[in-house]
CSV table of C-alpha atoms in Angstrom, one decimal:
chain,number,residue,atom,x,y,z
N,1,MET,CA,10.9,26.7,-7.5
N,2,LEU,CA,13.1,24.9,-10.1
N,3,ALA,CA,13.8,22.0,-7.6
N,4,THR,CA,10.0,21.6,-7.1
N,5,VAL,CA,9.5,21.4,-10.9
N,6,ARG,CA,12.3,18.8,-11.1
N,7,ASN,CA,10.9,16.7,-8.3
N,8,GLN,CA,7.5,16.6,-9.9
N,9,GLY,CA,8.3,16.4,-13.6
N,10,GLU,CA,8.1,13.4,-15.9
N,11,GLY,CA,10.2,10.5,-14.5
N,12,SER,CA,10.4,11.9,-11.0
N,13,PRO,CA,9.2,9.8,-8.1
N,14,THR,CA,6.1,12.0,-7.6
N,15,TRP,CA,5.2,11.7,-11.3
N,16,LEU,CA,5.7,7.9,-11.2
N,17,TYR,CA,3.5,7.6,-8.0
N,18,ARG,CA,0.8,9.6,-9.7
N,19,ARG,CA,0.9,7.5,-12.8
N,20,ALA,CA,0.9,4.3,-10.8
N,21,GLU,CA,-2.0,5.4,-8.7
N,22,ALA,CA,-4.0,6.3,-11.9
N,23,ALA,CA,-3.2,2.9,-13.5
N,24,LEU,CA,-4.1,0.9,-10.4
N,25,ARG,CA,-7.4,2.8,-9.9
N,26,ALA,CA,-8.2,2.1,-13.5
N,27,ALA,CA,-7.5,-1.6,-13.0
N,28,LEU,CA,-9.8,-1.6,-10.0
N,29,ARG,CA,-12.6,0.0,-11.9
N,30,LEU,CA,-12.4,-3.0,-14.3
N,31,ASP,CA,-12.1,-5.6,-11.6
N,32,PRO,CA,-12.9,-4.3,-8.0
N,33,ASP,CA,-11.7,-7.6,-6.5
N,34,TYR,CA,-8.2,-7.5,-8.1
N,35,GLU,CA,-6.2,-8.3,-5.0
N,36,GLU,CA,-2.8,-7.3,-6.4
N,37,ALA,CA,-4.1,-3.9,-7.5
N,38,HIS,CA,-5.5,-3.2,-4.0
N,39,LEU,CA,-2.1,-4.2,-2.5
N,40,ARG,CA,0.0,-2.1,-4.8
N,41,LEU,CA,-2.4,0.8,-4.6
N,42,GLY,CA,-2.2,0.8,-0.8
N,43,HIS,CA,1.6,0.9,-1.0
N,44,VAL,CA,1.6,3.7,-3.7
N,45,LEU,CA,-0.9,5.8,-1.6
N,46,ILE,CA,1.4,5.5,1.4
N,47,GLY,CA,4.3,6.7,-0.8
N,48,ARG,CA,2.2,9.6,-2.0
N,49,GLU,CA,1.6,10.6,1.7
N,50,LYS,CA,-2.0,9.5,1.7
N,51,PRO,CA,-1.7,7.0,4.6
N,52,ASP,CA,-5.4,6.8,5.5
N,53,GLU,CA,-6.3,5.8,1.9
N,54,GLY,CA,-3.4,3.5,1.7
N,55,ALA,CA,-4.4,1.8,5.0
N,56,ARG,CA,-7.9,1.3,3.6
N,57,GLU,CA,-6.6,-0.5,0.5
N,58,LEU,CA,-4.2,-2.6,2.6
N,59,GLY,CA,-7.0,-3.4,5.1
N,60,TRP,CA,-9.1,-4.7,2.2
N,61,VAL,CA,-6.3,-7.0,1.2
N,62,ALA,CA,-5.7,-8.2,4.8
N,63,ALA,CA,-9.4,-9.0,5.2
N,64,LYS,CA,-10.4,-10.3,1.8
N,65,ALA,CA,-7.5,-11.6,-0.2
N,66,ALA,CA,-7.5,-15.3,-0.9
N,67,ASP,CA,-3.7,-15.3,-1.5
N,68,GLY,CA,-1.8,-15.7,1.8
N,69,ARG,CA,1.3,-13.9,0.4
N,70,ARG,CA,-0.8,-10.8,-0.3
N,71,ARG,CA,-2.4,-10.9,3.1
N,72,PHE,CA,1.1,-11.3,4.6
N,73,VAL,CA,2.5,-8.3,2.8
N,74,ALA,CA,-0.6,-6.2,3.5
N,75,GLU,CA,-0.2,-6.9,7.3
N,76,LEU,CA,3.5,-6.0,7.2
N,77,LEU,CA,2.8,-2.7,5.4
N,78,LEU,CA,0.0,-1.9,7.8
N,79,GLY,CA,2.3,-2.7,10.8
N,80,SER,CA,5.0,-0.5,9.4
N,81,LEU,CA,2.6,2.3,8.8
N,82,HIS,CA,1.2,2.1,12.3
N,83,GLU,CA,4.8,1.9,13.7
N,84,ARG,CA,5.7,5.2,11.9
N,85,ARG,CA,2.6,6.8,13.3
N,86,GLY,CA,3.6,5.8,16.8
N,87,ARG,CA,0.7,3.4,17.2
N,88,LEU,CA,2.8,0.6,18.5
N,89,GLY,CA,-0.1,-1.6,19.8
N,90,GLU,CA,-1.7,-1.6,16.3
N,91,ALA,CA,1.7,-2.2,14.7
N,92,ILE,CA,2.4,-5.2,16.9
N,93,ALA,CA,-1.1,-6.6,16.1
N,94,HIS,CA,-0.5,-6.4,12.4
N,95,PHE,CA,3.0,-7.9,12.6
N,96,ARG,CA,1.6,-10.8,14.6
N,97,GLN,CA,-1.2,-11.3,12.1
N,98,ALA,CA,1.5,-11.4,9.3
N,99,LEU,CA,3.3,-14.1,11.2
N,100,ALA,CA,0.0,-16.0,11.7
N,101,VAL,CA,-0.5,-15.9,7.9
N,102,GLN,CA,3.0,-17.0,7.1
N,103,PRO,CA,4.6,-18.5,10.3
N,104,ALA,CA,7.8,-19.6,8.5
N,105,SER,CA,8.6,-16.2,7.2
N,106,GLN,CA,11.7,-14.4,8.2
N,107,ALA,CA,10.0,-11.0,8.5
């Protein structure tokens, strides 16, 4: 029980993820088109073991972001998520899309 409390208390990774999620959702309430907030929220949600929600946020970035760097990162994160889930075809498609966005990248 004590280990659980330590792992979720102030300053713990769980606590930090919860705080980050709340802050990013607040930012998106103020500006629903805030690309960086969608990207970071997607990453945080995956870290909080909410992969479906995270994938939705990253998918939004991949489809709508004007900034190529953000689209590139979203596609890489989506590819990694699908790879971990054993969905290799989807993972490869996202990795290829990332390369299409930034062909000179070293990823």
